[in-house]
């Protein structure tokens, strides 16, 4: 027996039910009818973020206890006090595979019971296990950096070439290569298709993950994908227009972007069908889950332009910081994060209080990690007026631009506490006529249920739940 965990970030039951009903022959519909259905409720308090809610699921304690708040946070202490379920299982002799789960960097010091380990796409380095996957991760991280708020036409050529040289050996399938080629061609015909590069990255990741589980055969593996979540944030109104006041979105915008969520789900559906077939052939079980969900944002403001920090080097130089005193960190746009290498840099940052962009400052927050996060909230500005004290300066002097958004899409859907968990066991028949209701559970039940699944010790601080049986 083995278990596959497909971490389908932020997908709520509303979207899964909608797609299952409209596509009765899909993997989603099959899982809807042939799985035990749970609606998860996150135990976290405060603003919900995936880099917080996934650690809650993985560690079996809420955020007030694990205190993970930011990407790139130093996890040394929390890993000792509340280790992830992956590390607990590996420590008790279970073979584990990890591919992209949030807050999975750095690699564990002891990899003896890991079949493979690829950290998340916000990792500070490209280290993977086995090392042959490093070239992929280097390329993966470079694409995340390039495709922040708007998707870049460019490709990190050096990183891409190193990966492509080993791509077939690492598991990239011919049909995926053809899809990627078609993606590049479609971008030349219709520039709107650029936004699908985020989904293309997941197609590459899945091929490599599938090769690893097929060859190394871990007892349990975890695969994380954010591609549907990123589409839901932007394009939820194209699927559920009735969730908003009438006339909020013009028909042309709805039509123009109506294919993006279906495209992202189609990719997830393909991957899930492969995993369903794999489970049937290999006596494996499949768990599809999200640590929270999304729903429509009421009274949402349409976003056509957004003021963003686009040249961090210029901003830091204007503030008087030397290049050797800081380094950039990967983060989710529109936020920008740096790691200071000198205490004096904090004095430089105080200069931001005197700089106003259309009357607003660039705010900065010193995180628990010691990193510094920059935020600016300016939308739909026609022009930029930048003042340093009373001196007028160019926005380009401080590396800031008023960016026209590719898709005029903001966070039209946002995080809610309810997520999904579907447990498919090919050996257990589900009564489809009675399998209509979702059973409510806490996200804290996930980790201890996996430990009980493998008859392993459950730490005293966790709930002693056993959702998945033996």
Coordinates of C-alpha atoms in Angstrom, one line a residue:
X1 CA 0.0 0.0 0.0
X2 CA 1.2 3.5 -0.8
X3 CA -0.4 6.9 -0.6
X4 CA -0.3 9.9 -3.0
X5 CA -1.1 13.3 -1.7
X6 CA -2.0 15.8 -4.5
X7 CA -2.0 19.2 -2.9
X8 CA -4.5 21.2 -5.0
X9 CA -3.9 24.6 -3.5
X10 CA -7.0 26.7 -2.4
X11 CA -9.6 24.8 -4.5
X12 CA -13.0 24.9 -2.7
X13 CA -15.8 22.4 -3.1
X14 CA -17.8 25.0 -5.1
X15 CA -15.4 24.8 -8.0
X16 CA -14.9 21.0 -7.7
X17 CA -18.7 20.4 -7.7
X18 CA -19.2 22.8 -10.6
X19 CA -16.5 21.1 -12.8
X20 CA -17.6 17.6 -11.8
X21 CA -21.2 18.3 -12.8
X22 CA -20.3 20.0 -16.1
X23 CA -17.7 17.3 -17.0
X24 CA -19.2 14.0 -15.9
X25 CA -16.4 12.0 -17.6
X26 CA -13.6 13.9 -15.9
X27 CA -11.2 12.7 -13.2
X28 CA -12.8 15.3 -10.9
X29 CA -16.2 13.7 -11.4
X30 CA -14.8 10.2 -10.9
X31 CA -13.2 11.3 -7.6
X32 CA -16.3 13.1 -6.6
X33 CA -18.3 9.9 -7.0
X34 CA -15.7 7.4 -5.8
X35 CA -14.0 9.1 -2.8
X36 CA -14.8 9.8 0.7
X37 CA -15.5 13.6 0.8
X38 CA -14.3 16.0 3.5
X39 CA -14.6 19.7 3.8
X40 CA -11.6 21.0 5.7
X41 CA -11.7 24.0 7.9
X42 CA -8.4 25.7 8.7
X43 CA -7.6 26.1 12.4
X44 CA -5.6 29.3 11.7
X45 CA -6.4 32.8 12.9
X46 CA -5.7 36.1 11.2
X47 CA -5.2 36.7 7.5
X48 CA -5.1 33.3 5.7
X49 CA -2.1 32.6 3.5
X50 CA -1.1 29.3 1.9
X51 CA 2.4 29.4 3.4
X52 CA 0.7 29.4 6.8
X53 CA -2.3 27.0 6.3
X54 CA -0.2 24.2 4.7
X55 CA 2.2 24.1 7.6
X56 CA -0.9 23.8 9.8
X57 CA -2.0 20.7 7.9
X58 CA 1.5 19.2 7.7
X59 CA 2.3 19.8 11.4
X60 CA -1.0 19.2 13.1
X61 CA -1.0 22.5 15.1
X62 CA -2.5 25.9 14.3
X63 CA -0.5 29.0 13.4
X64 CA -0.6 30.4 16.9
X65 CA 1.6 27.4 17.9
X66 CA 3.8 26.8 14.9
X67 CA 4.2 30.6 14.3
X68 CA 5.1 30.3 10.7
X69 CA 4.1 33.6 9.1
X70 CA 6.2 34.2 6.0
X71 CA 7.9 32.5 3.1
X72 CA 11.6 31.9 3.7
X73 CA 11.2 31.8 7.4
X74 CA 13.9 30.1 9.4
X75 CA 12.2 26.8 10.4
X76 CA 15.0 25.3 12.6
X77 CA 13.2 25.7 15.9
X78 CA 9.7 24.8 14.6
X79 CA 11.1 21.7 12.9
X80 CA 12.3 20.5 16.3
X81 CA 9.1 21.4 18.2
X82 CA 6.5 20.6 15.6
X83 CA 8.1 18.7 12.7
X84 CA 6.2 18.2 9.5
X85 CA 4.3 14.9 8.9
X86 CA 6.8 14.2 6.1
X87 CA 9.7 14.3 8.5
X88 CA 7.9 12.4 11.2
X89 CA 7.1 9.6 8.8
X90 CA 10.6 9.5 7.4
X91 CA 12.0 9.4 10.9
X92 CA 9.8 6.4 11.7
X93 CA 11.0 4.4 8.7
X94 CA 8.4 5.3 6.0
X95 CA 9.8 6.1 2.5
X96 CA 8.6 9.6 1.7
X97 CA 8.7 11.7 -1.5
X98 CA 8.2 15.5 -1.5
X99 CA 7.7 17.7 -4.6
X100 CA 7.0 21.4 -4.1
X101 CA 5.1 21.4 -0.8
X102 CA 5.1 24.8 0.7
X103 CA 7.7 25.6 3.5
X104 CA 9.7 22.5 2.5
X105 CA 13.0 24.3 2.2
X106 CA 15.8 23.5 3.1
X107 CA 16.3 19.8 2.6
X108 CA 16.3 17.7 5.8
X109 CA 19.7 16.9 7.1
X110 CA 18.9 13.2 7.1
X111 CA 17.6 12.0 3.7
X112 CA 17.9 8.3 4.4
X113 CA 14.1 7.6 4.2
X114 CA 13.4 10.2 1.4
X115 CA 12.9 8.7 -2.1
X116 CA 13.1 12.3 -3.5
X117 CA 12.9 15.8 -2.2
X118 CA 12.2 18.9 -4.3
X119 CA 11.5 22.0 -2.1
X120 CA 8.9 24.6 -2.9
X121 CA 9.2 27.3 -5.6
X122 CA 10.1 30.0 -3.1
X123 CA 13.2 28.2 -1.9
X124 CA 16.4 30.2 -1.2
X125 CA 18.5 27.7 -3.1
X126 CA 18.2 25.0 -5.8
X127 CA 19.3 22.0 -3.7
X128 CA 17.2 18.9 -4.4
X129 CA 17.5 15.2 -3.8
X130 CA 18.6 13.5 -5.9
X131 CA 21.1 16.1 -7.1
X132 CA 20.2 15.6 -10.7
X133 CA 17.0 17.5 -10.1
X134 CA 19.0 20.7 -9.2
X135 CA 19.1 21.8 -12.8
X136 CA 15.3 21.7 -13.0
X137 CA 14.9 23.6 -9.7
X138 CA 17.3 26.3 -10.9
X139 CA 15.1 26.8 -14.0
X140 CA 11.9 26.5 -11.9
X141 CA 13.0 29.3 -9.5
X142 CA 14.1 31.5 -12.3
X143 CA 10.7 31.3 -14.0
X144 CA 8.9 32.1 -10.7
X145 CA 11.1 35.2 -10.4
X146 CA 10.3 36.3 -13.9
X147 CA 6.5 35.6 -13.9
X148 CA 5.4 37.6 -10.9
X149 CA 2.4 40.0 -11.3
X150 CA 2.7 40.0 -15.1
X151 CA 4.1 37.0 -17.0
X152 CA 7.3 37.7 -18.8
X153 CA 7.9 36.8 -22.4
X154 CA 11.5 36.0 -21.6
X155 CA 13.1 32.8 -20.5
X156 CA 16.2 32.4 -18.4
X157 CA 18.2 30.9 -21.3
X158 CA 21.1 29.6 -19.3
X159 CA 19.0 27.9 -16.7
X160 CA 16.5 26.6 -19.3
X161 CA 19.3 25.1 -21.5
X162 CA 20.8 23.2 -18.5
X163 CA 17.4 21.8 -17.7
X164 CA 16.4 20.9 -21.2
X165 CA 19.7 19.1 -21.7
X166 CA 18.6 16.7 -19.0
X167 CA 14.9 17.0 -19.4
X168 CA 14.1 13.6 -21.0
X169 CA 16.3 11.8 -18.5
X170 CA 14.5 13.6 -15.6
X171 CA 11.1 12.5 -16.9
X172 CA 9.8 15.3 -19.2
X173 CA 7.4 13.5 -21.6
X174 CA 7.2 14.1 -25.3
X175 CA 3.6 15.2 -25.2
X176 CA 4.5 17.7 -22.5
X177 CA 7.3 19.0 -24.7
X178 CA 4.9 19.4 -27.5
X179 CA 2.4 21.2 -25.3
X180 CA 5.2 23.6 -24.3
X181 CA 6.1 24.2 -27.9
X182 CA 2.4 24.8 -28.7
X183 CA 2.3 27.3 -25.8
X184 CA 5.2 29.3 -27.2
X185 CA 3.6 29.3 -30.6
X186 CA 0.2 30.4 -29.3
X187 CA 1.8 33.3 -27.4
X188 CA 3.1 34.7 -30.7
X189 CA -0.4 34.5 -32.2
X190 CA -2.2 35.8 -29.1
X191 CA -0.2 37.5 -26.4
X192 CA -3.0 36.8 -23.9
X193 CA -1.8 33.2 -23.8
X194 CA 1.3 34.3 -22.0
X195 CA -0.6 34.0 -18.7
X196 CA -0.7 30.2 -19.2
X197 CA 3.0 29.9 -18.6
X198 CA 2.2 29.5 -14.9
X199 CA 0.3 26.4 -15.8
X200 CA 3.1 25.2 -18.1
X201 CA 5.5 25.1 -15.2
X202 CA 3.2 22.7 -13.3
X203 CA 3.1 20.4 -16.4
X204 CA 6.9 20.1 -16.3
X205 CA 6.9 19.6 -12.5
X206 CA 4.3 16.8 -12.7
X207 CA 6.2 14.8 -15.3
X208 CA 9.3 14.8 -13.1
X209 CA 7.2 13.9 -10.0
X210 CA 5.5 11.1 -11.9
X211 CA 8.9 9.6 -12.9
X212 CA 10.1 9.7 -9.4
X213 CA 7.0 7.9 -7.9
X214 CA 7.1 5.4 -10.7
X215 CA 10.8 4.5 -10.2
X216 CA 11.5 5.1 -6.5
X217 CA 8.0 3.9 -5.3
X218 CA 7.8 5.8 -2.0
X219 CA 5.3 4.7 0.7
X220 CA 3.8 8.2 0.6
X221 CA 4.5 11.2 -1.6
X222 CA 3.3 14.9 -1.8
X223 CA 2.9 17.0 -4.9
X224 CA 1.9 20.6 -4.6
X225 CA 0.4 22.8 -7.4
X226 CA -0.8 26.4 -7.2
X227 CA -1.8 26.8 -10.9
X228 CA -5.6 26.5 -10.3
X229 CA -5.4 28.9 -7.3
X230 CA -3.7 31.6 -9.3
X231 CA -6.3 31.4 -12.0
X232 CA -9.2 31.5 -9.5
X233 CA -7.8 34.7 -7.9
X234 CA -7.8 36.4 -11.3
X235 CA -10.7 34.9 -13.2
X236 CA -13.3 33.7 -10.8
X237 CA -15.9 36.1 -12.3
X238 CA -15.7 34.3 -15.7
X239 CA -17.0 31.1 -14.1
X240 CA -19.3 32.5 -11.4
X241 CA -20.5 35.9 -12.6
X242 CA -23.5 35.8 -10.4
X243 CA -21.3 36.0 -7.3
X244 CA -20.9 39.8 -8.1
X245 CA -23.2 42.7 -8.6
X246 CA -24.7 42.8 -12.0
X247 CA -22.6 44.7 -14.6
X248 CA -19.5 44.7 -12.5
X249 CA -17.5 43.0 -15.3
X250 CA -17.9 43.9 -18.9
X251 CA -18.9 41.1 -21.3
X252 CA -15.7 41.5 -23.4
X253 CA -13.5 40.9 -20.3
X254 CA -15.5 37.8 -19.3
X255 CA -15.3 36.4 -22.8
X256 CA -11.6 37.3 -23.2
X257 CA -10.5 35.4 -20.1
X258 CA -13.2 32.7 -19.9
X259 CA -10.9 30.0 -20.9
X260 CA -8.3 30.4 -18.2
X261 CA -9.8 28.5 -15.2
X262 CA -11.0 25.7 -17.5
X263 CA -7.5 25.4 -19.0
X264 CA -5.9 25.2 -15.5
X265 CA -8.5 22.6 -14.4
X266 CA -7.9 20.6 -17.6
X267 CA -4.3 20.3 -16.7
X268 CA -5.1 19.2 -13.1
X269 CA -7.7 16.8 -14.5
X270 CA -5.1 15.2 -16.8
X271 CA -2.7 14.8 -13.9
X272 CA -5.4 13.3 -11.6
X273 CA -6.4 10.8 -14.2
X274 CA -2.9 9.6 -14.4
X275 CA -2.7 9.3 -10.7
X276 CA -6.1 7.4 -10.5
X277 CA -4.8 4.9 -13.1
X278 CA -1.5 4.6 -11.2
X279 CA -3.4 3.9 -8.0
X280 CA -5.5 1.2 -9.6
X281 CA -2.4 -0.5 -11.0
X282 CA -0.2 -0.2 -7.9
X283 CA -2.6 -0.7 -5.0
X284 CA -2.2 2.9 -4.1
X285 CA -4.5 5.4 -2.5
X286 CA -5.0 9.0 -3.6
X287 CA -5.8 12.0 -1.4
X288 CA -6.6 15.3 -3.1
X289 CA -6.7 18.2 -0.7
X290 CA -6.5 21.9 -0.2
X291 CA -5.5 23.7 3.1
X292 CA -8.2 26.3 2.6
X293 CA -10.4 27.6 -0.3
X294 CA -11.4 30.7 -2.3
X295 CA -14.6 32.6 -2.8
X296 CA -15.7 35.8 -4.5
X297 CA -14.6 39.1 -3.1
X298 CA -17.5 41.4 -2.6
X299 CA -17.2 45.1 -3.6
X300 CA -14.1 44.3 -5.5
X301 CA -12.2 47.1 -7.3
X302 CA -11.4 46.4 -10.9
X303 CA -7.6 46.6 -11.5
X304 CA -6.2 48.0 -14.8
X305 CA -3.0 49.4 -13.5
X306 CA -0.9 48.7 -10.4
X307 CA 2.2 50.5 -9.0
X308 CA 4.9 48.0 -8.5
X309 CA 8.6 47.9 -7.5
X310 CA 10.2 46.6 -10.7
X311 CA 13.8 47.5 -10.1
X312 CA 14.9 46.6 -6.6
X313 CA 18.5 47.5 -7.3
X314 CA 17.6 51.1 -8.2
X315 CA 15.4 51.4 -5.1
X316 CA 18.1 50.2 -2.8
X317 CA 20.8 52.3 -4.5
X318 CA 18.6 55.4 -4.1
X319 CA 18.3 54.7 -0.4
X320 CA 22.1 54.5 -0.2
X321 CA 22.4 50.7 0.3
X322 CA 25.4 49.0 -1.3
X323 CA 24.7 45.9 -3.4
X324 CA 26.7 43.7 -1.0
X325 CA 24.5 44.7 1.9
X326 CA 21.4 42.9 0.8
X327 CA 20.1 40.1 -1.5
X328 CA 16.6 39.6 -3.1
X329 CA 14.3 36.8 -1.9
X330 CA 11.6 35.1 -3.9
X331 CA 8.1 36.3 -2.9
X332 CA 4.6 36.5 -4.1
X333 CA 3.9 39.6 -6.1
X334 CA 3.1 42.5 -5.5
X335 CA 5.3 42.1 -2.4
X336 CA 9.0 42.4 -2.6
X337 CA 11.4 40.9 -0.1
X338 CA 15.1 41.3 0.7
X339 CA 17.5 39.7 3.1
X340 CA 19.7 42.3 4.8
X341 CA 23.4 41.5 5.2
X342 CA 24.2 44.5 7.3
X343 CA 22.4 46.2 10.2
X344 CA 23.2 49.6 8.7
X345 CA 20.7 48.9 5.9
X346 CA 17.8 49.4 8.4
X347 CA 18.9 53.1 8.7
X348 CA 18.8 53.4 4.9
X349 CA 15.2 52.1 4.8
X350 CA 14.0 54.9 7.1
X351 CA 14.5 57.2 4.1
X352 CA 11.3 55.6 2.7
X353 CA 9.2 57.6 5.2
X354 CA 10.1 60.8 3.3
X355 CA 9.3 59.4 -0.1
X356 CA 5.7 59.7 -1.3
X357 CA 4.2 58.3 -4.5
X358 CA 0.9 60.0 -5.2
X359 CA 0.7 60.7 -1.5
X360 CA 1.6 57.2 -0.3
X361 CA 4.7 55.6 1.1
X362 CA 6.4 52.4 0.2
X363 CA 5.9 50.5 3.5
X364 CA 8.3 48.0 4.8
X365 CA 8.0 45.4 7.5
X366 CA 10.8 43.6 9.3
X367 CA 9.8 39.9 9.4
X368 CA 10.5 37.4 12.1
X369 CA 13.0 35.9 9.6
X370 CA 15.0 39.2 9.7
X371 CA 14.0 39.7 6.1
X372 CA 12.4 42.9 5.0
X373 CA 9.1 43.0 3.0
X374 CA 8.1 46.0 0.9
X375 CA 4.5 46.8 0.1
X376 CA 2.8 49.6 -1.8
X377 CA -0.9 49.8 -2.4
X378 CA -1.7 52.0 -5.5
X379 CA -4.2 51.0 -8.1
X380 CA -5.5 52.5 -11.3
X381 CA -3.3 55.6 -11.2
X382 CA -3.1 57.6 -14.4
X383 CA 0.2 59.3 -13.6
X384 CA 2.8 59.1 -10.9
X385 CA 4.0 62.1 -8.8
X386 CA 6.9 61.2 -6.7
X387 CA 8.3 63.4 -4.0
X388 CA 11.4 63.0 -1.8
X389 CA 10.7 65.5 0.9
X390 CA 9.7 68.4 -1.3
X391 CA 11.9 67.4 -4.2
X392 CA 10.2 66.0 -7.2
X393 CA 12.0 62.9 -8.6
X394 CA 11.3 60.4 -11.4
X395 CA 9.6 57.1 -10.4
X396 CA 12.3 55.3 -12.4
X397 CA 14.9 56.8 -10.0
X398 CA 13.5 54.5 -7.3
X399 CA 12.7 51.5 -9.5
X400 CA 8.9 51.9 -9.4
X401 CA 6.6 51.7 -12.4
X402 CA 2.9 52.1 -13.1
X403 CA 2.3 48.7 -14.7
X404 CA -0.7 48.0 -17.0
X405 CA -1.9 44.6 -16.0
X406 CA -2.0 41.9 -18.7
X407 CA -5.5 40.7 -17.8
X408 CA -6.9 43.6 -15.7
X409 CA -7.3 41.0 -13.0
X410 CA -6.9 41.5 -9.3
X411 CA -7.9 39.2 -6.4
X412 CA -11.5 38.8 -7.5
X413 CA -11.6 35.7 -5.4
X414 CA -9.7 35.3 -2.1
X415 CA -9.0 33.0 0.7
X416 CA -11.7 31.3 2.9
X417 CA -11.2 28.9 5.7
X418 CA -13.0 26.0 4.0
X419 CA -11.0 23.6 1.7
X420 CA -11.5 20.1 0.4
X421 CA -10.1 16.6 1.0
X422 CA -11.0 13.6 -1.2
X423 CA -9.8 10.1 -0.3
X424 CA -9.8 7.6 -3.1
X425 CA -9.1 3.9 -2.2
X426 CA -9.5 1.7 -5.3
X427 CA -10.2 -1.3 -3.0
X428 CA -13.2 0.3 -1.3
X429 CA -16.4 0.7 -3.2
X430 CA -18.3 4.0 -2.6
X431 CA -22.1 4.1 -2.6
X432 CA -22.5 6.9 -5.1
X433 CA -26.2 7.4 -4.3
X434 CA -25.4 8.3 -0.7
X435 CA -22.1 10.0 -1.4
X436 CA -23.5 13.5 -1.7
X437 CA -22.5 15.3 1.5
X438 CA -19.1 16.6 2.5
X439 CA -18.1 15.7 6.0
X440 CA -16.7 18.7 8.0
X441 CA -13.3 18.2 9.5
X442 CA -10.5 20.3 10.9
X443 CA -7.3 20.8 8.9
X444 CA -5.5 19.6 12.1
X445 CA -6.9 16.1 11.5
X446 CA -4.8 15.6 8.3
X447 CA -1.3 14.9 9.8
X448 CA -2.3 12.6 12.6
X449 CA -4.6 10.6 10.2
X450 CA -1.6 10.0 7.9
X451 CA 0.5 8.8 10.9
X452 CA -2.3 6.5 12.0
X453 CA -2.6 5.3 8.4
X454 CA 0.9 3.9 8.7
X455 CA 0.5 2.8 12.3
X456 CA 3.0 5.3 13.5
X457 CA 3.2 7.2 16.8
X458 CA 1.1 10.4 16.9
X459 CA 2.7 13.2 18.9
X460 CA 0.7 14.2 22.0
X461 CA 0.1 17.7 20.7
X462 CA -1.9 16.4 17.7
X463 CA -5.5 15.4 17.4
X464 CA -5.6 11.6 17.4
X465 CA -7.7 11.2 14.3
X466 CA -7.8 8.4 11.8
X467 CA -9.7 9.6 8.7
X468 CA -8.1 7.3 6.2
X469 CA -8.2 3.9 7.9
X470 CA -5.5 1.2 7.5

